[in-house]
Tab-separated table of C-alpha atoms in Angstrom:
chain	number	residue	atom	x	y	z
A	1	MET	CA	82.436	100.795	-8.472
A	2	THR	CA	85.796	101.394	-10.085
A	3	ALA	CA	88.852	99.255	-9.465
A	4	ALA	CA	91.244	100.605	-6.857
A	5	SER	CA	94.575	101.869	-8.109
A	6	ALA	CA	97.728	100.039	-7.069
A	7	HIS	CA	98.578	102.516	-4.315
A	8	GLU	CA	95.023	102.369	-2.941
A	9	ARG	CA	95.396	98.602	-2.430
A	10	VAL	CA	98.557	99.002	-0.328
A	11	PHE	CA	98.351	99.487	3.429
A	12	CYS	CA	101.372	100.734	5.362
A	13	ALA	CA	102.168	98.828	8.567
A	14	LEU	CA	102.649	101.217	11.483
A	15	ASP	CA	104.660	98.760	13.592
A	16	THR	CA	105.356	100.960	16.576
A	17	THR	CA	104.015	101.531	20.062
A	18	SER	CA	104.598	105.270	19.789
A	19	LEU	CA	101.605	107.413	18.880
A	20	ASP	CA	103.884	110.230	17.695
A	21	SER	CA	105.781	107.865	15.374
A	22	ALA	CA	102.555	106.356	14.054
A	23	LEU	CA	101.091	109.790	13.319
A	24	ALA	CA	104.285	110.998	11.651
A	25	LEU	CA	104.413	107.936	9.408
A	26	ALA	CA	100.693	108.213	8.620
A	27	ARG	CA	101.216	111.805	7.492
A	28	ALA	CA	104.329	110.873	5.489
A	29	VAL	CA	102.570	108.134	3.481
A	30	ARG	CA	99.257	109.962	2.918
A	31	GLY	CA	98.574	109.983	-0.800
A	32	ALA	CA	100.980	107.097	-1.444
A	33	VAL	CA	98.996	104.269	0.203
A	34	GLY	CA	95.393	103.245	0.582
A	35	GLY	CA	95.419	102.791	4.340
A	36	LEU	CA	97.248	102.078	7.576
A	37	LYS	CA	97.695	98.788	9.424
A	38	LEU	CA	97.748	98.882	13.209
A	39	GLY	CA	98.718	95.709	15.038
A	40	LEU	CA	98.576	94.195	18.470
A	41	GLU	CA	101.638	96.031	19.801
A	42	PHE	CA	100.215	99.444	18.926
A	43	PHE	CA	96.750	98.557	20.198
A	44	SER	CA	98.141	97.164	23.461
A	45	ALA	CA	100.149	100.344	24.031
A	46	ARG	CA	97.673	102.950	22.760
A	47	GLY	CA	94.242	101.298	22.798
A	48	ARG	CA	91.086	102.664	21.246
A	49	ASP	CA	92.217	106.271	21.666
A	50	GLY	CA	95.400	105.556	19.721
A	51	VAL	CA	93.452	103.918	16.895
A	52	ALA	CA	91.059	106.876	16.800
A	53	ALA	CA	93.971	109.347	16.683
A	54	VAL	CA	95.559	107.540	13.726
A	55	ALA	CA	92.185	107.170	11.989
A	56	ALA	CA	91.695	110.943	12.325
A	57	GLU	CA	94.501	111.304	9.765
A	58	GLY	CA	91.873	110.298	7.210
A	59	LEU	CA	93.168	106.977	5.887
A	60	PRO	CA	91.336	103.645	6.214
A	61	ILE	CA	92.502	101.480	9.108
A	62	PHE	CA	93.385	97.780	8.991
A	63	LEU	CA	93.125	96.608	12.610
A	64	ASP	CA	95.357	93.520	12.709
A	65	LEU	CA	94.682	92.009	16.132
A	66	LYS	CA	94.289	88.369	15.026
A	67	LEU	CA	91.383	87.733	17.386
A	68	HIS	CA	91.182	84.131	18.633
A	69	ASP	CA	89.072	82.965	21.556
A	70	ILE	CA	85.710	81.334	22.160
A	71	PRO	CA	82.958	82.561	19.808
A	72	ASN	CA	81.199	84.728	22.383
A	73	THR	CA	84.408	86.487	23.411
A	74	VAL	CA	85.531	87.178	19.834
A	75	ALA	CA	82.040	88.418	18.970
A	76	GLY	CA	82.206	90.772	21.956
A	77	ALA	CA	85.625	92.051	20.884
A	78	VAL	CA	84.431	92.623	17.307
A	79	ARG	CA	81.324	94.381	18.618
A	80	ALA	CA	83.517	96.649	20.762
A	81	LEU	CA	86.006	97.392	17.950
A	82	THR	CA	83.570	97.973	15.080
A	83	PRO	CA	82.583	101.502	16.206
A	84	LEU	CA	86.229	102.493	15.568
A	85	ALA	CA	85.259	101.992	11.887
A	86	PRO	CA	88.213	99.893	10.740
A	87	ALA	CA	88.091	98.976	7.058
A	88	PHE	CA	89.592	95.556	7.886
A	89	MET	CA	90.001	93.369	10.973
A	90	THR	CA	91.770	90.037	11.389
A	91	ILE	CA	90.365	86.896	13.014
A	92	HIS	CA	92.263	83.595	13.459
A	93	ALA	CA	90.749	80.894	11.244
A	94	GLN	CA	92.020	78.302	13.715
A	95	GLY	CA	89.301	79.486	16.090
A	96	GLY	CA	86.871	77.508	13.968
A	97	PRO	CA	83.706	78.149	12.008
A	98	ALA	CA	81.484	79.038	14.971
A	99	MET	CA	83.948	81.716	16.088
A	100	MET	CA	84.237	83.179	12.590
A	101	ARG	CA	80.462	83.192	12.083
A	102	ALA	CA	79.992	84.879	15.478
A	103	ALA	CA	82.561	87.533	14.505
A	104	ARG	CA	80.776	88.191	11.210
A	105	GLN	CA	77.376	88.499	12.876
A	106	ALA	CA	78.761	90.819	15.574
A	107	ALA	CA	80.409	93.015	12.932
A	108	GLU	CA	77.164	93.257	10.959
A	109	GLU	CA	75.090	94.131	14.026
A	110	ALA	CA	77.583	96.637	15.449
A	111	ALA	CA	78.060	98.375	12.102
A	112	ALA	CA	74.310	98.624	11.533
A	113	SER	CA	73.820	99.982	15.055
A	114	ALA	CA	76.545	102.599	14.546
A	115	GLY	CA	75.408	103.468	11.012
A	116	ILE	CA	78.836	102.707	9.530
A	117	PRO	CA	80.121	100.238	6.943
A	118	ARG	CA	80.871	96.765	8.274
A	119	PRO	CA	84.583	96.063	8.596
A	120	ARG	CA	85.845	93.413	6.216
A	121	LEU	CA	86.934	90.407	8.235
A	122	LEU	CA	90.111	88.667	7.153
A	123	ALA	CA	90.901	85.214	8.505
A	124	VAL	CA	94.532	84.508	9.371
A	125	THR	CA	95.363	80.955	8.340
A	126	VAL	CA	98.905	80.045	9.440
A	127	LEU	CA	101.258	82.569	11.004
A	128	THR	CA	104.311	83.277	8.856
A	129	SER	CA	106.534	82.377	11.814
A	130	LEU	CA	105.337	78.739	11.684
A	131	ASP	CA	106.794	76.070	9.435
A	132	ASP	CA	105.934	72.428	8.787
A	133	ALA	CA	107.895	71.250	11.847
A	134	ASP	CA	106.139	73.758	14.128
A	135	LEU	CA	102.709	72.696	12.888
A	136	ASN	CA	103.596	69.016	13.226
A	137	ALA	CA	104.763	69.653	16.808
A	138	MET	CA	101.313	71.145	17.481
A	139	GLY	CA	99.577	68.071	16.048
A	140	VAL	CA	98.792	69.486	12.605
A	141	PRO	CA	99.851	66.874	10.046
A	142	GLY	CA	101.277	67.607	6.623
A	143	ALA	CA	102.730	70.743	5.141
A	144	ALA	CA	101.939	74.302	6.189
A	145	ALA	CA	100.614	74.974	2.676
A	146	GLU	CA	98.010	72.223	3.150
A	147	GLN	CA	96.847	73.767	6.433
A	148	VAL	CA	96.622	77.179	4.770
A	149	LEU	CA	94.323	75.726	2.101
A	150	ARG	CA	92.167	73.898	4.681
A	151	LEU	CA	91.759	77.027	6.803
A	152	ALA	CA	91.163	79.278	3.792
A	153	ALA	CA	88.299	77.025	2.682
A	154	LEU	CA	86.921	76.994	6.229
A	155	ALA	CA	87.122	80.790	6.374
A	156	ALA	CA	85.333	81.199	3.046
A	157	GLY	CA	82.555	78.905	4.249
A	158	SER	CA	82.283	80.801	7.534
A	159	GLY	CA	81.580	84.242	6.078
A	160	MET	CA	85.046	85.782	6.114
A	161	ASP	CA	85.731	88.414	3.458
A	162	GLY	CA	89.249	87.204	2.738
A	163	VAL	CA	92.262	85.432	4.145
A	164	VAL	CA	95.778	86.238	5.207
A	165	CYS	CA	97.758	83.230	4.077
């Protein structure tokens, strides 16, 4: 396997609820980026059909939904989303090791069943909107950077392919 070029490692965030805008931007960046990131706003507005329409443009999809719930529910969501063939999906590391392991197992099973590559699961550690004071208010002691390191280690030990930190 050869190393990806710089532009292939960059994903363009399609932060819109409009399918027309997302498709126009996807077409405009084709050849300049390695993929497209679709988040919760887009998915909530356009659902699976919207993701499929953007994916039909031919670029890999990073489905950034930051799944976080009990293990069985997250596994069910991953199982339902995997047939959309995203290259990447996000899971909240704060959901714990059982949730992350369940997500990984569901992704493996769903991908094998659909005959597609397994999406790479990325664990979100601490949201960029949170600072030390926010975390302390939620009962998380210390600095945000310390929590990022704790959750990154937990994610690595729970089968995640990478972290968003």
